[in-house]
DNA sequence: TGTACATCAGTGAACGCGCGTTCACTGATGTAC
DNA sequence: TGTACATCAGTGAACGCGCGTTCACTGATGTAC
């Protein structure tokens, strides 16, 4: 009766398309209106499919919501882990500056210049700051692995930092990145600038330099 | 038929109590579940009043939501403005360190140790990062005045900073403060520590010192 | 190769619960004369 | 001072819309023999 819960990539294109179109529409609408604020009919309408197909493919609204997360998490996590690990294998060990710059740059570019990440990351922020049905999934599969890797790398480049201090510093770096995304409207009002590429690059540089000074030199 | 829309403080106690109890319950539930996720019946049930009284006192759910904001904004804004302005009048001009420490300390204490602010600020964060019915109210009446005052004070203590740089620095400071509140759960998971008073004080010191180094000395 | 049946994605219409809101009401407290 | 009426806060029950979900169905594509 109902299709197996395997991933879209395992199915032929024609079959995947309805499923994928629902996921795409759901991602945008959930990110704009939240879980409770989004209506299944709006999703299916935006996707150009029948209302019943959400239940056919996902067995309900809640599971569709979870599936939106399951679809994107692996790629996003791996992208960030690569940014933390730095240049492909070998080479000399990363410096603190390389680490922070690479992480901040990757994170920010991902957030502002990739349409898929922008919507999806809004969903992630919502879920983390206001735990909902996907909180555990997001934390376990994405946030903790990335932050642990960042913490390890930070402790490697700055062996004088203990783990507690490193965790606080990571909070400071990530807090800045997220704030400049989430408080866009307010920052635009304050600065009178739109979030165009040059301004975003400026923000990225600011966060990197502010954070490098904030973390400070050894000693 | 319907009561005038004046503030609770202007009414005798017995009349204000139903109204105030609805506002109290609404603040908690809206902050936990969001606007769309909160059900009027749950609010009136928690307040111990009749369902119809929300419409009687507030002419509907949406206006109740706005009223929750209108009630708290003035006191919160003034508290922050005082923290920015520093010691009552006269005295020598603030140093950068005094300014940042006072602001961070006040903000954090407010967020973690005052039960009312905690719930209310969650609502504010929601509204700012995902503009809803109260976005303009919150921005115009609270966020912009506070950030402008902070920006002015920062430019006074560090005349070498231009306004654009000051705005970015303020984003960095506030971003950290908010992140350590909103990502509590994740930070607890990372650090293995609960948000008790000593840990919160530690965070406050960390943000202050990280930010002072981040803003940097003149030149 | 043809036939009968199973299985699939997808559909249109309806169901029924939960929600915000409305309505007609009560009982207490002014207020005019 | 007493009487008639107006105005208030607050209520219980019902209304009716919007929502997620279900149901019986279609038509296309395997698959067994």
XYZ file of C-alpha atoms (C1' of nucleotides) in Angstrom:
504
model
C 0.000 0.000 0.000
C 2.543 2.535 1.095
C 6.033 2.860 -0.368
C 9.076 1.771 1.581
C 10.806 4.566 3.446
C 13.994 4.508 1.446
C 15.668 7.622 0.126
C 14.665 9.410 -3.016
C 18.020 8.748 -4.606
C 17.313 5.018 -4.708
C 14.175 5.442 -6.773
C 13.811 6.070 -10.498
C 13.359 9.711 -11.396
C 9.675 9.708 -12.239
C 8.772 8.145 -8.931
C 11.031 10.397 -6.919
C 9.711 13.590 -8.398
C 6.449 13.826 -6.472
C 8.200 12.906 -3.265
C 11.031 15.339 -3.906
C 8.688 18.146 -4.896
C 6.794 17.719 -1.648
C 10.048 17.805 0.307
C 11.200 20.945 -1.502
C 7.963 22.787 -0.864
C 7.822 21.570 2.732
C 11.339 22.799 3.420
C 10.544 26.311 2.259
C 7.181 26.581 3.994
C 8.231 24.958 7.266
C 11.233 27.282 7.406
C 9.086 30.345 6.788
C 6.127 29.500 9.010
C 7.292 26.843 11.449
C 5.796 23.412 11.936
C 2.520 24.432 13.572
C 2.111 27.439 11.293
C 2.385 25.427 8.091
C -0.660 23.827 6.505
C -0.360 20.562 4.581
C -2.617 21.864 1.838
C -0.246 24.791 1.241
C 2.647 22.388 0.837
C 0.887 20.162 -1.666
C -0.459 23.194 -3.477
C 3.043 24.679 -3.802
C 4.347 21.303 -4.956
C 1.520 20.920 -7.465
C 0.422 17.551 -6.118
C -2.630 16.116 -4.413
C -3.232 16.652 -0.692
C -3.394 12.947 -0.061
C 0.113 12.365 -1.365
C 1.710 13.695 1.806
C 0.144 10.846 3.708
C 0.828 8.411 0.909
C 4.547 9.186 0.779
C 5.285 10.225 4.338
C 2.528 8.819 6.533
C 1.627 12.215 7.884
C 2.773 15.762 8.423
C 5.092 15.021 11.311
C 7.090 12.441 9.430
C 7.332 14.691 6.393
C 8.875 17.267 8.699
C 11.452 14.778 9.942
C 12.189 13.654 6.406
C 13.021 17.253 5.419
C 15.811 17.088 7.995
C 16.973 13.578 7.145
C 17.418 14.559 3.519
C 19.793 17.462 4.091
C 21.747 16.712 7.243
C 24.458 14.388 5.864
C 25.698 16.725 3.129
C 25.641 19.765 5.396
C 27.502 17.988 8.155
C 30.172 16.667 5.798
C 30.674 20.098 4.240
C 31.334 21.593 7.639
C 33.597 18.783 8.742
C 35.665 19.324 5.588
C 35.900 23.039 6.345
C 37.157 22.212 9.819
C 39.639 19.587 8.707
C 41.116 21.977 6.163
C 43.175 21.125 3.073
C 42.826 17.529 1.817
C 45.071 15.311 3.984
C 48.804 15.727 4.658
C 50.308 19.206 4.526
C 51.483 21.031 7.598
C 49.114 21.345 10.593
C 46.480 24.077 10.466
C 47.048 27.363 12.205
C 44.351 28.904 14.400
C 43.781 31.576 11.793
C 43.302 29.052 8.985
C 40.884 27.057 11.104
C 38.675 29.960 12.129
C 38.731 31.633 8.742
C 37.869 28.430 6.929
C 35.013 27.571 9.288
C 33.462 31.033 9.366
C 33.805 31.450 5.614
C 32.296 28.098 4.794
C 29.426 28.515 7.247
C 28.554 32.004 6.064
C 28.812 31.293 2.363
C 26.643 28.253 2.875
C 24.060 30.309 4.727
C 23.825 33.277 2.448
C 24.642 32.078 -1.022
C 23.067 28.656 -1.277
C 19.338 28.874 -1.523
C 18.763 25.384 -0.143
C 20.932 25.894 2.922
C 19.346 29.215 3.756
C 15.887 27.764 4.154
C 17.075 24.605 5.752
C 19.311 26.356 8.254
C 16.413 28.508 9.348
C 14.622 25.292 10.166
C 17.630 24.038 12.083
C 17.895 27.226 14.136
C 14.221 27.047 14.987
C 14.515 23.463 16.053
C 17.541 24.033 18.255
C 16.342 27.147 20.011
C 12.832 25.821 20.414
C 13.139 22.043 20.567
C 10.537 20.391 18.337
C 10.035 16.957 16.746
C 13.428 16.996 15.018
C 15.577 18.289 17.868
C 17.369 15.045 18.650
C 17.940 14.236 15.009
C 19.510 17.640 14.346
C 21.633 17.629 17.462
C 22.949 14.089 17.223
C 23.475 13.929 13.480
C 24.734 17.399 12.775
C 25.403 19.907 15.511
C 27.302 17.797 18.003
C 29.565 16.066 15.454
C 30.480 19.416 13.911
C 31.048 21.198 17.212
C 33.092 18.310 18.590
C 35.289 18.328 15.502
C 35.679 22.094 15.767
C 36.533 21.756 19.431
C 39.146 19.084 18.740
C 40.721 21.150 15.982
C 40.741 24.239 18.181
C 42.438 22.375 20.997
C 45.026 21.053 18.541
C 45.958 24.482 17.223
C 45.881 26.022 20.698
C 47.035 23.312 23.160
C 47.056 25.852 25.998
C 43.242 26.150 25.875
C 41.409 23.645 28.019
C 38.259 22.040 26.669
C 35.869 24.216 28.690
C 37.457 27.369 27.347
C 37.405 25.976 23.822
C 33.696 25.203 24.103
C 32.948 28.747 25.214
C 34.991 30.155 22.341
C 33.141 27.994 19.866
C 29.877 29.269 21.299
C 31.116 32.793 20.708
C 32.065 32.109 17.090
C 28.900 30.255 16.180
C 26.753 32.713 18.110
C 28.036 35.557 15.980
C 27.537 33.681 12.712
C 23.978 32.745 13.552
C 23.082 36.160 14.878
C 24.138 37.941 11.718
C 21.900 35.596 9.773
C 18.882 35.586 12.034
C 18.869 39.252 12.917
C 19.296 40.327 9.287
C 16.303 42.621 9.385
C 17.433 44.405 12.527
C 21.009 44.743 11.294
C 19.752 46.128 7.990
C 17.714 48.678 9.914
C 20.705 49.612 12.078
C 23.302 49.814 9.345
C 21.100 50.878 6.464
C 22.714 48.146 4.344
C 21.120 45.238 2.496
C 22.692 41.801 2.727
C 24.400 41.849 -0.651
C 27.588 39.951 -1.373
C 30.035 42.727 -0.399
C 28.314 43.327 2.927
C 28.181 39.606 3.694
C 31.885 39.315 2.879
C 32.515 42.233 5.178
C 30.568 40.480 7.948
C 32.512 37.284 7.359
C 35.809 39.129 7.711
C 34.568 40.953 10.777
C 33.518 37.746 12.544
C 36.791 36.040 11.703
C 38.943 38.898 12.960
C 36.800 39.621 15.998
C 36.944 35.946 16.918
C 40.683 35.572 16.381
C 41.311 38.529 18.677
C 38.680 37.156 21.069
C 40.273 33.735 21.297
C 43.575 35.494 21.768
C 47.169 34.359 21.480
C 48.661 31.589 23.601
C 49.312 32.548 27.220
C -19.609 46.242 25.680
C -15.856 45.816 25.595
C -13.460 47.429 28.064
C -11.256 50.280 27.027
C -7.785 49.282 25.925
C -5.929 50.992 28.733
C -3.192 49.330 30.727
C -3.781 46.990 33.624
C -2.082 49.362 36.043
C -4.829 51.902 35.603
C -7.567 49.527 36.775
C -8.520 48.444 40.291
C -6.988 45.157 41.328
C -10.021 42.924 41.101
C -10.692 44.012 37.546
C -7.081 43.707 36.493
C -6.605 40.218 37.815
C -8.388 38.291 35.065
C -6.706 40.371 32.432
C -3.291 40.033 34.073
C -3.685 36.310 34.608
C -4.467 35.830 30.946
C -1.407 37.872 29.995
C 0.819 35.860 32.338
C -0.371 32.533 30.999
C -0.195 33.766 27.414
C 3.398 34.938 27.855
C 4.544 31.526 29.060
C 2.633 29.492 26.497
C 3.391 31.714 23.501
C 7.070 31.637 24.421
C 7.084 27.854 24.689
C 4.959 26.998 21.668
C 4.955 30.042 19.423
C 1.931 31.945 18.205
C 0.495 29.359 15.841
C 1.312 26.482 18.185
C -0.550 27.968 21.127
C -4.233 27.301 21.635
C -6.474 29.922 23.259
C -8.183 27.278 25.378
C -4.833 26.276 26.888
C -4.166 29.871 27.852
C -7.530 30.383 29.531
C -7.259 26.993 31.194
C -3.826 27.834 32.617
C -5.145 31.206 33.750
C -8.217 29.622 35.313
C -10.651 31.798 33.401
C -13.339 31.300 30.800
C -12.445 30.861 27.124
C -14.558 33.792 26.118
C -12.614 36.202 28.294
C -9.726 36.385 25.820
C -12.069 37.911 23.314
C -13.748 40.006 25.956
C -10.521 41.577 27.187
C -8.344 41.513 24.083
C -10.671 41.221 21.101
C -8.982 38.090 19.869
C -5.860 35.973 20.017
C -3.734 38.218 17.832
C -4.276 41.284 19.949
C -3.610 39.331 23.126
C -0.275 38.406 21.587
C 0.548 42.036 20.883
C -0.524 43.043 24.377
C 1.945 40.574 25.884
C 4.672 42.577 24.175
C 3.237 45.993 24.995
C 3.159 45.133 28.676
C 6.841 44.277 29.062
C 8.727 46.315 26.524
C 9.015 49.658 28.368
C 10.592 48.248 31.566
C 12.979 46.007 29.653
C 14.091 48.784 27.370
C 14.677 51.207 30.241
C 16.661 48.615 32.184
C 18.979 48.129 29.264
C 19.330 51.809 28.571
C 20.340 52.314 32.214
C 22.944 49.553 31.912
C 24.359 51.271 28.853
C 24.366 54.744 30.366
C 26.193 53.463 33.427
C 26.377 55.076 36.873
C 23.625 57.605 37.649
C 24.631 60.892 36.006
C 27.890 62.837 36.483
C 31.064 60.958 37.346
C 33.861 60.470 34.875
C 33.105 59.102 31.400
C 32.688 55.334 31.039
C 35.561 53.219 29.814
C 35.035 50.591 27.124
C 35.463 47.880 29.700
C 32.826 49.355 32.012
C 30.393 49.716 29.134
C 30.733 46.187 27.804
C 30.827 44.556 31.212
C 27.771 46.441 32.411
C 25.754 45.668 29.283
C 26.655 41.977 29.100
C 26.131 41.491 32.812
C 22.788 43.214 32.869
C 21.524 41.428 29.760
C 22.599 37.990 30.972
C 21.338 38.377 34.520
C 18.050 39.573 33.146
C 17.821 36.585 30.836
C 18.771 33.837 33.236
C 17.703 34.964 36.666
C 14.425 36.772 36.139
C 11.659 34.341 35.383
C 9.554 36.915 33.593
C 12.317 38.094 31.291
C 13.323 34.567 30.360
C 9.964 33.717 28.867
C 9.441 37.105 27.391
C 12.863 37.244 25.783
C 12.253 33.910 24.140
C 9.235 35.504 22.557
C 11.296 38.464 21.439
C 13.953 36.263 19.842
C 11.306 34.317 17.997
C 9.709 37.468 16.715
C 12.959 38.982 15.500
C 14.364 35.929 13.803
C 11.042 34.977 12.276
C 9.088 38.195 11.882
C 5.512 37.786 13.134
C 2.667 40.088 14.194
C 4.772 41.897 16.810
C 7.942 42.402 14.791
C 7.601 46.134 14.244
C 6.547 46.775 17.812
C 9.567 44.917 19.195
C 12.022 46.476 16.795
C 10.863 50.058 17.064
C 10.122 50.148 20.784
C 12.942 48.051 22.136
C 15.686 46.696 19.926
C 16.552 49.739 17.868
C 16.547 52.221 20.775
C 18.795 49.931 22.823
C 21.185 49.161 19.990
C 21.398 52.804 18.978
C 22.215 53.816 22.540
C 24.826 51.055 22.745
C 26.282 52.172 19.456
C 26.489 55.807 20.598
C 28.130 54.815 23.869
C 30.596 52.560 22.065
C 31.543 55.324 19.661
C 32.054 57.691 22.606
C 34.436 55.368 24.444
C 36.262 54.424 21.239
C 36.185 57.486 18.975
C 38.495 55.729 16.514
C 35.754 53.234 15.585
C 33.485 54.369 12.793
C 29.783 53.667 13.039
C 29.811 50.695 10.656
C 32.494 48.969 12.677
C 30.657 49.727 15.898
C 27.465 48.175 14.526
C 29.307 45.004 13.585
C 30.901 44.818 17.034
C 27.522 45.221 18.689
C 26.200 42.394 16.528
C 29.066 40.250 17.763
C 28.387 41.024 21.422
C 24.643 40.545 21.232
C 25.001 37.497 19.018
C 27.058 35.775 21.684
C 24.668 36.668 24.487
C 21.660 35.399 22.613
C 23.374 32.261 21.417
C 24.349 31.175 24.905
C 20.721 31.539 25.915
C 19.078 29.976 22.916
C 21.470 27.097 22.421
C 21.431 26.163 26.108
C 20.541 22.560 25.383
C 23.322 22.092 22.872
C 25.874 23.819 25.072
C 24.839 21.662 28.001
C 25.342 18.589 25.845
C 28.762 19.809 24.705
C 30.078 20.933 28.056
C 28.255 18.503 30.303
C 27.252 21.458 32.525
C 23.812 22.670 33.547
C 23.032 26.378 33.458
C 23.404 27.027 37.166
C 24.495 30.367 38.561
C 28.274 29.688 38.586
C 28.231 28.508 34.980
C 26.150 31.475 33.870
C 28.561 33.824 35.642
C 31.395 32.078 33.889
C 29.659 32.587 30.538
C 29.079 36.238 31.329
C 32.769 36.745 32.090
C 33.752 34.832 28.977
C 31.549 36.945 26.701
C 32.800 40.169 28.268
C 36.459 39.259 27.919
C 36.099 37.689 24.488
C 34.282 40.820 23.314
C 36.760 43.275 24.829
C 39.611 41.494 23.074
C 37.473 41.245 19.930
C 36.710 44.957 19.838
C 40.390 45.543 20.483
C 42.361 48.549 21.645
C 42.442 51.871 19.782
C 44.535 51.847 16.620
C 2.471 -14.773 -26.841
C -1.782 -13.781 -24.403
C -4.412 -13.596 -20.207
C -5.419 -12.791 -15.354
C -3.956 -10.841 -11.469
C -0.949 -8.062 -8.213
C 1.230 -3.983 -7.195
C 2.392 0.423 -7.757
C 1.904 6.056 -7.722
C -1.333 9.123 -7.441
C -6.178 11.178 -6.944
C -10.905 13.636 -5.537
C -13.985 13.861 -2.176
C -15.334 13.465 2.192
C -14.771 12.969 7.271
C -14.510 14.564 11.800
C -11.834 16.827 15.278
C -9.981 21.094 17.160
C -9.844 25.649 16.951
C -10.946 30.883 17.462
C -14.852 33.288 17.964
C -19.738 34.544 18.963
C -23.994 34.756 21.416
C -27.273 35.270 24.840
C -26.963 35.373 29.362
C -25.948 36.396 34.805
C -25.077 38.941 38.723
C -22.764 42.765 40.719
C -22.050 47.685 40.807
C -22.861 52.297 39.641
C -26.116 56.323 38.648
C -30.117 59.474 37.797
C -34.115 61.353 39.851
C -34.034 57.043 50.696
C -36.001 53.996 47.193
C -36.673 52.648 42.448
C -35.547 51.876 37.598
C -32.175 51.507 34.496
C -27.353 51.344 32.541
C -23.009 49.421 32.587
C -19.714 46.533 33.887
C -16.772 41.715 34.286
C -17.342 37.374 33.392
C -19.656 32.910 31.748
C -21.389 28.285 29.298
C -22.638 26.610 25.257
C -22.674 26.551 20.681
C -21.103 27.752 15.925
C -18.720 27.024 11.852
C -14.357 27.118 9.485
C -9.920 24.960 8.611
C -7.202 21.385 9.267
C -4.804 16.581 8.957
C -6.199 12.395 7.617
C -8.868 8.610 5.410
C -11.294 6.168 1.877
C -12.511 4.162 -2.287
C -10.953 4.707 -6.513
C -8.056 4.999 -11.326
C -4.815 3.851 -14.591
C -0.218 2.333 -15.510
C 3.251 -1.185 -14.930
C 5.050 -5.472 -13.583
C 4.650 -10.710 -13.247
C 3.232 -15.679 -13.265
C 1.886 -19.361 -16.174
